[in-house]
PDB file of C-alpha atoms in Angstrom:
ATOM      1  CA  MET A   1     -14.969  -3.448 -18.659  1.00  0.00           C
ATOM      2  CA  ASN A   2     -15.758  -1.654 -21.929  1.00  0.00           C
ATOM      3  CA  LYS A   3     -14.763  -3.915 -24.827  1.00  0.00           C
ATOM      4  CA  GLU A   4     -13.251  -1.085 -26.865  1.00  0.00           C
ATOM      5  CA  LEU A   5     -11.106   0.098 -23.973  1.00  0.00           C
ATOM      6  CA  LEU A   6     -10.010  -3.470 -23.291  1.00  0.00           C
ATOM      7  CA  THR A   7      -9.006  -3.954 -26.911  1.00  0.00           C
ATOM      8  CA  GLN A   8      -7.101  -0.658 -26.961  1.00  0.00           C
ATOM      9  CA  TRP A   9      -5.301  -1.644 -23.751  1.00  0.00           C
ATOM     10  CA  LEU A  10      -4.316  -5.008 -25.168  1.00  0.00           C
ATOM     11  CA  GLN A  11      -3.130  -3.502 -28.502  1.00  0.00           C
ATOM     12  CA  GLU A  12      -0.995  -0.883 -26.760  1.00  0.00           C
ATOM     13  CA  ARG A  13       0.588  -3.604 -24.639  1.00  0.00           C
ATOM     14  CA  GLU A  14       1.163  -5.715 -27.733  1.00  0.00           C
ATOM     15  CA  MET A  15       3.078  -2.913 -29.405  1.00  0.00           C
ATOM     16  CA  THR A  16       5.102  -2.274 -26.224  1.00  0.00           C
ATOM     17  CA  TYR A  17       6.082  -5.917 -25.896  1.00  0.00           C
ATOM     18  CA  TYR A  18       7.024  -6.181 -29.574  1.00  0.00           C
ATOM     19  CA  LEU A  19       9.179  -3.040 -29.287  1.00  0.00           C
ATOM     20  CA  LEU A  20      10.976  -4.338 -26.207  1.00  0.00           C
ATOM     21  CA  ALA A  21      11.450  -7.749 -27.815  1.00  0.00           C
ATOM     22  CA  SER A  22      13.007  -6.208 -30.914  1.00  0.00           C
ATOM     23  CA  LEU A  23      15.447  -4.143 -28.827  1.00  0.00           C
ATOM     24  CA  TYR A  24      16.720  -7.284 -27.082  1.00  0.00           C
ATOM     25  CA  GLN A  25      16.838  -9.287 -30.278  1.00  0.00           C
ATOM     26  CA  ALA A  26      19.317  -7.092 -32.135  1.00  0.00           C
ATOM     27  CA  THR A  27      20.878  -3.670 -32.136  1.00  0.00           C
ATOM     28  CA  PRO A  28      18.122  -1.240 -33.299  1.00  0.00           C
ATOM     29  CA  ALA A  29      18.220  -0.337 -36.960  1.00  0.00           C
ATOM     30  CA  SER A  30      18.956   3.213 -37.983  1.00  0.00           C
ATOM     31  CA  GLU A  31      15.362   3.777 -39.138  1.00  0.00           C
ATOM     32  CA  LEU A  32      13.975   2.795 -35.719  1.00  0.00           C
ATOM     33  CA  LEU A  33      16.477   5.099 -34.035  1.00  0.00           C
ATOM     34  CA  LYS A  34      15.418   7.944 -36.318  1.00  0.00           C
ATOM     35  CA  THR A  35      11.795   7.300 -35.522  1.00  0.00           C
ATOM     36  CA  LEU A  36      12.426   7.182 -31.759  1.00  0.00           C
ATOM     37  CA  SER A  37      14.435  10.423 -31.929  1.00  0.00           C
ATOM     38  CA  GLN A  38      12.273  12.494 -34.321  1.00  0.00           C
ATOM     39  CA  ASN A  39       8.970  11.592 -32.655  1.00  0.00           C
ATOM     40  CA  GLN A  40      10.235  11.717 -29.054  1.00  0.00           C
ATOM     41  CA  ILE A  41       8.510   8.373 -28.579  1.00  0.00           C
ATOM     42  CA  LEU A  42      10.438   7.326 -25.466  1.00  0.00           C
ATOM     43  CA  VAL A  43       9.835  10.471 -23.530  1.00  0.00           C
ATOM     44  CA  SER A  44       6.202  10.726 -24.669  1.00  0.00           C
ATOM     45  CA  TRP A  45       5.721   7.144 -23.496  1.00  0.00           C
ATOM     46  CA  CYS A  46       6.857   7.944 -19.949  1.00  0.00           C
ATOM     47  CA  GLU A  47       6.140  11.629 -19.543  1.00  0.00           C
ATOM     48  CA  GLU A  48       3.202  10.943 -17.240  1.00  0.00           C
ATOM     49  CA  TYR A  49       5.651   9.486 -14.718  1.00  0.00           C
ATOM     50  CA  ALA A  50       7.389  12.858 -14.380  1.00  0.00           C
ATOM     51  CA  ARG A  51       4.184  14.125 -12.761  1.00  0.00           C
ATOM     52  CA  ILE A  52       4.025  11.289 -10.181  1.00  0.00           C
ATOM     53  CA  GLU A  53       5.792  12.180  -6.976  1.00  0.00           C
ATOM     54  CA  GLU A  54       7.179   8.703  -6.325  1.00  0.00           C
ATOM     55  CA  GLN A  55      10.921   8.139  -6.552  1.00  0.00           C
ATOM     56  CA  GLU A  56      10.666   4.959  -8.622  1.00  0.00           C
ATOM     57  CA  GLN A  57       8.492   6.741 -11.217  1.00  0.00           C
ATOM     58  CA  LEU A  58      10.800   9.726 -11.328  1.00  0.00           C
ATOM     59  CA  ASP A  59      13.778   7.424 -11.742  1.00  0.00           C
ATOM     60  CA  LEU A  60      12.009   5.771 -14.668  1.00  0.00           C
ATOM     61  CA  TYR A  61      11.359   9.059 -16.392  1.00  0.00           C
ATOM     62  CA  SER A  62      14.966  10.101 -15.758  1.00  0.00           C
ATOM     63  CA  ALA A  63      16.329   6.847 -17.278  1.00  0.00           C
ATOM     64  CA  VAL A  64      14.129   7.138 -20.373  1.00  0.00           C
ATOM     65  CA  LYS A  65      15.020  10.818 -20.711  1.00  0.00           C
ATOM     66  CA  GLY A  66      18.654   9.772 -20.700  1.00  0.00           C
ATOM     67  CA  MET A  67      17.970   7.352 -23.585  1.00  0.00           C
ATOM     68  CA  GLN A  68      16.160  10.069 -25.510  1.00  0.00           C
ATOM     69  CA  ASN A  69      18.896  12.653 -24.904  1.00  0.00           C
ATOM     70  CA  GLU A  70      21.593  10.268 -26.134  1.00  0.00           C
ATOM     71  CA  LEU A  71      19.554   9.483 -29.259  1.00  0.00           C
ATOM     72  CA  ASP A  72      18.978  13.126 -29.976  1.00  0.00           C
ATOM     73  CA  SER A  73      22.608  14.090 -29.501  1.00  0.00           C
ATOM     74  CA  ASN A  74      23.679  11.400 -31.988  1.00  0.00           C
ATOM     75  CA  SER A  75      20.890  11.889 -34.535  1.00  0.00           C
ATOM     76  CA  ASN A  76      23.244  13.578 -37.009  1.00  0.00           C
ATOM     77  CA  ASN A  77      25.824  10.790 -36.835  1.00  0.00           C
ATOM     78  CA  LEU A  78      23.791   7.613 -36.578  1.00  0.00           C
ATOM     79  CA  THR A  79      26.426   5.423 -38.277  1.00  0.00           C
ATOM     80  CA  SER A  80      28.970   6.007 -35.553  1.00  0.00           C
ATOM     81  CA  TYR A  81      26.299   5.756 -32.830  1.00  0.00           C
ATOM     82  CA  LEU A  82      25.052   2.439 -34.220  1.00  0.00           C
ATOM     83  CA  GLU A  83      28.611   1.067 -34.120  1.00  0.00           C
ATOM     84  CA  ARG A  84      28.864   1.995 -30.439  1.00  0.00           C
ATOM     85  CA  LEU A  85      25.449   0.460 -29.693  1.00  0.00           C
ATOM     86  CA  GLN A  86      26.450  -2.716 -31.557  1.00  0.00           C
ATOM     87  CA  SER A  87      29.631  -2.983 -29.515  1.00  0.00           C
ATOM     88  CA  ASP A  88      27.642  -2.525 -26.326  1.00  0.00           C
ATOM     89  CA  PHE A  89      24.991  -5.015 -27.406  1.00  0.00           C
ATOM     90  CA  ASP A  90      27.604  -7.699 -28.303  1.00  0.00           C
ATOM     91  CA  ARG A  91      29.498  -7.190 -25.012  1.00  0.00           C
ATOM     92  CA  LEU A  92      26.279  -7.493 -22.976  1.00  0.00           C
ATOM     93  CA  PHE A  93      24.418 -10.252 -24.795  1.00  0.00           C
ATOM     94  CA  VAL A  94      26.376 -11.958 -27.591  1.00  0.00           C
ATOM     95  CA  GLY A  95      30.089 -12.176 -27.044  1.00  0.00           C
ATOM     96  CA  PRO A  96      32.630 -13.484 -27.946  1.00  0.00           C
ATOM     97  CA  GLY A  97      33.871 -14.258 -24.524  1.00  0.00           C
ATOM     98  CA  HIS A  98      32.288 -13.438 -21.192  1.00  0.00           C
ATOM     99  CA  LEU A  99      28.749 -12.043 -21.382  1.00  0.00           C
ATOM    100  CA  GLU A 100      27.941  -9.183 -19.010  1.00  0.00           C
ATOM    101  CA  ALA A 101      24.224  -9.961 -19.160  1.00  0.00           C
ATOM    102  CA  PRO A 102      23.366 -13.437 -20.511  1.00  0.00           C
ATOM    103  CA  PRO A 103      19.875 -13.046 -22.031  1.00  0.00           C
ATOM    104  CA  TRP A 104      18.476 -16.463 -21.034  1.00  0.00           C
ATOM    105  CA  GLU A 105      16.215 -17.353 -18.128  1.00  0.00           C
ATOM    106  CA  SER A 106      17.940 -20.618 -17.399  1.00  0.00           C
ATOM    107  CA  VAL A 107      21.248 -18.820 -16.665  1.00  0.00           C
ATOM    108  CA  TYR A 108      19.649 -16.742 -13.955  1.00  0.00           C
ATOM    109  CA  ARG A 109      17.422 -19.407 -12.431  1.00  0.00           C
ATOM    110  CA  SER A 110      19.703 -22.423 -12.317  1.00  0.00           C
ATOM    111  CA  LYS A 111      22.571 -22.971  -9.826  1.00  0.00           C
ATOM    112  CA  GLU A 112      24.867 -24.007 -12.662  1.00  0.00           C
ATOM    113  CA  ARG A 113      23.972 -20.843 -14.667  1.00  0.00           C
ATOM    114  CA  LEU A 114      23.727 -22.920 -17.842  1.00  0.00           C
ATOM    115  CA  VAL A 115      21.973 -22.266 -21.110  1.00  0.00           C
ATOM    116  CA  PHE A 116      19.308 -24.798 -22.158  1.00  0.00           C
ATOM    117  CA  GLY A 117      18.404 -25.608 -18.602  1.00  0.00           C
ATOM    118  CA  GLU A 118      15.106 -26.877 -17.121  1.00  0.00           C
ATOM    119  CA  GLN A 119      13.645 -23.358 -17.390  1.00  0.00           C
ATOM    120  CA  THR A 120      14.218 -23.505 -21.150  1.00  0.00           C
ATOM    121  CA  VAL A 121      12.138 -26.683 -21.325  1.00  0.00           C
ATOM    122  CA  ALA A 122       9.440 -25.243 -19.083  1.00  0.00           C
ATOM    123  CA  VAL A 123       9.111 -22.136 -21.289  1.00  0.00           C
ATOM    124  CA  ARG A 124       8.977 -24.286 -24.405  1.00  0.00           C
ATOM    125  CA  GLU A 125       6.128 -26.316 -22.934  1.00  0.00           C
ATOM    126  CA  ILE A 126       4.178 -23.095 -22.197  1.00  0.00           C
ATOM    127  CA  TYR A 127       4.617 -22.065 -25.806  1.00  0.00           C
ATOM    128  CA  ARG A 128       3.379 -25.468 -26.951  1.00  0.00           C
ATOM    129  CA  SER A 129       0.357 -25.275 -24.607  1.00  0.00           C
ATOM    130  CA  PHE A 130      -0.755 -22.288 -26.695  1.00  0.00           C
ATOM    131  CA  GLY A 131       0.023 -24.053 -30.008  1.00  0.00           C
ATOM    132  CA  LEU A 132       3.331 -22.248 -30.559  1.00  0.00           C
ATOM    133  CA  LYS A 133       6.887 -23.288 -31.351  1.00  0.00           C
ATOM    134  CA  SER A 134       9.780 -20.831 -31.422  1.00  0.00           C
ATOM    135  CA  LYS A 135      10.890 -20.076 -34.991  1.00  0.00           C
ATOM    136  CA  LYS A 136      14.445 -20.105 -33.622  1.00  0.00           C
ATOM    137  CA  HIS A 137      14.213 -23.309 -31.577  1.00  0.00           C
ATOM    138  CA  HIS A 138      17.135 -24.894 -33.443  1.00  0.00           C
ATOM    139  CA  ASN A 139      19.630 -22.070 -32.760  1.00  0.00           C
ATOM    140  CA  GLU A 140      18.205 -19.978 -29.883  1.00  0.00           C
ATOM    141  CA  PRO A 141      16.980 -21.236 -26.520  1.00  0.00           C
ATOM    142  CA  ASP A 142      13.242 -20.646 -26.014  1.00  0.00           C
ATOM    143  CA  ASP A 143      13.906 -18.666 -22.847  1.00  0.00           C
ATOM    144  CA  HIS A 144      15.810 -15.825 -24.544  1.00  0.00           C
ATOM    145  CA  ILE A 145      14.390 -12.543 -23.291  1.00  0.00           C
ATOM    146  CA  SER A 146      13.360 -11.386 -26.769  1.00  0.00           C
ATOM    147  CA  LEU A 147      11.358 -14.603 -27.326  1.00  0.00           C
ATOM    148  CA  GLU A 148       9.641 -14.381 -23.966  1.00  0.00           C
ATOM    149  CA  LEU A 149       8.668 -10.737 -24.601  1.00  0.00           C
ATOM    150  CA  GLU A 150       7.498 -11.643 -28.087  1.00  0.00           C
ATOM    151  CA  PHE A 151       5.320 -14.388 -26.549  1.00  0.00           C
ATOM    152  CA  MET A 152       3.684 -11.780 -24.288  1.00  0.00           C
ATOM    153  CA  ALA A 153       2.999  -9.640 -27.378  1.00  0.00           C
ATOM    154  CA  TRP A 154       1.438 -12.627 -29.113  1.00  0.00           C
ATOM    155  CA  LEU A 155      -0.832 -13.359 -26.096  1.00  0.00           C
ATOM    156  CA  CYS A 156      -1.952  -9.688 -26.179  1.00  0.00           C
ATOM    157  CA  LYS A 157      -2.758  -9.918 -29.864  1.00  0.00           C
ATOM    158  CA  GLN A 158      -4.828 -13.098 -29.429  1.00  0.00           C
ATOM    159  CA  ALA A 159      -6.708 -11.596 -26.499  1.00  0.00           C
ATOM    160  CA  ALA A 160      -7.515  -8.486 -28.565  1.00  0.00           C
ATOM    161  CA  ASP A 161      -9.173 -10.521 -31.333  1.00  0.00           C
ATOM    162  CA  PRO A 162     -12.803  -9.261 -31.455  1.00  0.00           C
ATOM    163  CA  HIS A 163     -14.089 -12.639 -32.632  1.00  0.00           C
ATOM    164  CA  ILE A 164     -12.987 -14.792 -29.702  1.00  0.00           C
ATOM    165  CA  SER A 165     -15.191 -15.770 -26.821  1.00  0.00           C
ATOM    166  CA  VAL A 166     -15.014 -14.160 -23.377  1.00  0.00           C
ATOM    167  CA  GLU A 167     -13.682 -17.513 -22.062  1.00  0.00           C
ATOM    168  CA  ASP A 168     -10.795 -17.545 -24.583  1.00  0.00           C
ATOM    169  CA  ARG A 169     -10.003 -13.882 -23.879  1.00  0.00           C
ATOM    170  CA  ILE A 170      -9.728 -14.699 -20.207  1.00  0.00           C
ATOM    171  CA  LEU A 171      -7.521 -17.702 -21.095  1.00  0.00           C
ATOM    172  CA  TYR A 172      -5.076 -15.508 -22.968  1.00  0.00           C
ATOM    173  CA  ILE A 173      -4.969 -12.805 -20.304  1.00  0.00           C
ATOM    174  CA  SER A 174      -4.581 -15.308 -17.477  1.00  0.00           C
ATOM    175  CA  GLY A 175      -1.728 -16.798 -19.493  1.00  0.00           C
ATOM    176  CA  GLN A 176      -0.097 -13.369 -19.509  1.00  0.00           C
ATOM    177  CA  THR A 177      -0.429 -13.085 -15.740  1.00  0.00           C
ATOM    178  CA  ARG A 178       1.045 -16.517 -15.115  1.00  0.00           C
ATOM    179  CA  PHE A 179       3.933 -15.976 -17.517  1.00  0.00           C
ATOM    180  CA  LEU A 180       4.789 -12.626 -15.981  1.00  0.00           C
ATOM    181  CA  ASN A 181       4.771 -13.905 -12.423  1.00  0.00           C
ATOM    182  CA  GLU A 182       6.193 -17.397 -12.958  1.00  0.00           C
ATOM    183  CA  HIS A 183       8.845 -16.500 -15.555  1.00  0.00           C
ATOM    184  CA  LEU A 184       9.601 -12.934 -16.596  1.00  0.00           C
ATOM    185  CA  LEU A 185       9.538 -11.363 -13.126  1.00  0.00           C
ATOM    186  CA  GLU A 186      11.552 -14.248 -11.701  1.00  0.00           C
ATOM    187  CA  TRP A 187      14.668 -13.344 -13.690  1.00  0.00           C
ATOM    188  CA  VAL A 188      14.439 -10.246 -15.872  1.00  0.00           C
ATOM    189  CA  PRO A 189      14.975  -7.775 -12.988  1.00  0.00           C
ATOM    190  CA  ALA A 190      18.311  -9.527 -12.224  1.00  0.00           C
ATOM    191  CA  LEU A 191      19.241  -9.437 -15.904  1.00  0.00           C
ATOM    192  CA  CYS A 192      18.349  -5.740 -16.153  1.00  0.00           C
ATOM    193  CA  ASN A 193      20.367  -5.020 -12.999  1.00  0.00           C
ATOM    194  CA  ASP A 194      23.403  -6.563 -14.723  1.00  0.00           C
ATOM    195  CA  ILE A 195      22.734  -4.476 -17.840  1.00  0.00           C
ATOM    196  CA  GLU A 196      22.506  -1.256 -15.838  1.00  0.00           C
ATOM    197  CA  LYS A 197      25.849  -2.036 -14.174  1.00  0.00           C
ATOM    198  CA  ALA A 198      27.721  -3.004 -17.309  1.00  0.00           C
ATOM    199  CA  ALA A 199      26.200  -1.013 -20.196  1.00  0.00           C
ATOM    200  CA  GLU A 200      28.346   1.755 -21.627  1.00  0.00           C
ATOM    201  CA  SER A 201      25.444   3.539 -23.354  1.00  0.00           C
ATOM    202  CA  GLU A 202      22.532   5.432 -21.819  1.00  0.00           C
ATOM    203  CA  PHE A 203      20.376   3.618 -24.362  1.00  0.00           C
ATOM    204  CA  PHE A 204      20.845   0.163 -22.869  1.00  0.00           C
ATOM    205  CA  ARG A 205      20.953   1.415 -19.246  1.00  0.00           C
ATOM    206  CA  GLY A 206      17.653   3.162 -19.828  1.00  0.00           C
ATOM    207  CA  LEU A 207      16.189   0.182 -21.647  1.00  0.00           C
ATOM    208  CA  ALA A 208      17.024  -2.066 -18.704  1.00  0.00           C
ATOM    209  CA  PHE A 209      15.384   0.198 -16.137  1.00  0.00           C
ATOM    210  CA  LEU A 210      12.359   0.665 -18.389  1.00  0.00           C
ATOM    211  CA  THR A 211      11.949  -3.066 -18.885  1.00  0.00           C
ATOM    212  CA  THR A 212      11.958  -3.882 -15.197  1.00  0.00           C
ATOM    213  CA  GLN A 213       9.479  -1.156 -14.341  1.00  0.00           C
ATOM    214  CA  TRP A 214       7.229  -2.029 -17.263  1.00  0.00           C
ATOM    215  CA  LEU A 215       7.015  -5.669 -16.265  1.00  0.00           C
ATOM    216  CA  LYS A 216       6.304  -4.905 -12.620  1.00  0.00           C
ATOM    217  CA  GLU A 217       3.541  -2.435 -13.433  1.00  0.00           C
ATOM    218  CA  ASP A 218       2.050  -4.536 -16.206  1.00  0.00           C
ATOM    219  CA  ALA A 219       1.787  -7.543 -13.899  1.00  0.00           C
ATOM    220  CA  VAL A 220      -0.217  -5.528 -11.380  1.00  0.00           C
ATOM    221  CA  GLU A 221      -2.458  -4.032 -14.044  1.00  0.00           C
ATOM    222  CA  THR A 222      -3.038  -7.309 -15.844  1.00  0.00           C
ATOM    223  CA  GLU A 223      -3.999  -9.030 -12.590  1.00  0.00           C
ATOM    224  CA  SER A 224      -6.522  -6.196 -11.876  1.00  0.00           C
ATOM    225  CA  ILE A 225      -8.051  -6.516 -15.354  1.00  0.00           C
ATOM    226  CA  LEU A 226      -8.285 -10.252 -15.023  1.00  0.00           C
ATOM    227  CA  LYS A 227     -10.179  -9.957 -11.740  1.00  0.00           C
ATOM    228  CA  ILE A 228     -12.692  -7.668 -13.416  1.00  0.00           C
ATOM    229  CA  LEU A 229     -13.215 -10.057 -16.310  1.00  0.00           C
ATOM    230  CA  VAL A 230     -13.789 -13.189 -14.214  1.00  0.00           C
ATOM    231  CA  LYS A 231     -16.400 -11.606 -11.966  1.00  0.00           C
TER     232      LYS A 231
END
């Protein structure tokens, strides 16, 4: 595979994962909302899917279009819109009280649905195997969705480094494949299903659908790229 194309692919994925991570970490800031609205980033990102005659792809475009339309219709009153998004975010992920969509892997993959379960420890060990430690390890479980997505972005960034060996690049990309299949895809679709059911805003409903589809498609694409590189 052409090295420049590979680097571009990795950098685009890095930006996507960082954007998704930021949207699950906190309610988006007004400047980000302005950028998303003014530049039509969400629709531009997925407009190719509108031309694919497969229901799942059309549903993705429709969900993202709903996000964009809601952003655009509230662009002149972002303060009020941010308050509504904050309320939705807190009800889904933060509390107080019952969480509609607990953002931790261990909750979805353990029978007891507890935070700081064995999945938390497993994810922490994967971070450590790449020389990382969560900056929030004292007050946020390592398996929070934003941290797992940020880890994927970091792996993409390392793999895109032009100075690393082919072997190291393969190591980082194979790490992405494993983490997608053994962790993210094992629980994030269920989380996003809960978000879609409970969210009061098109923004978070669309984000949930986008996240699931992105992870599924990225897993397939990353596996294909890895097979090319290891030949």
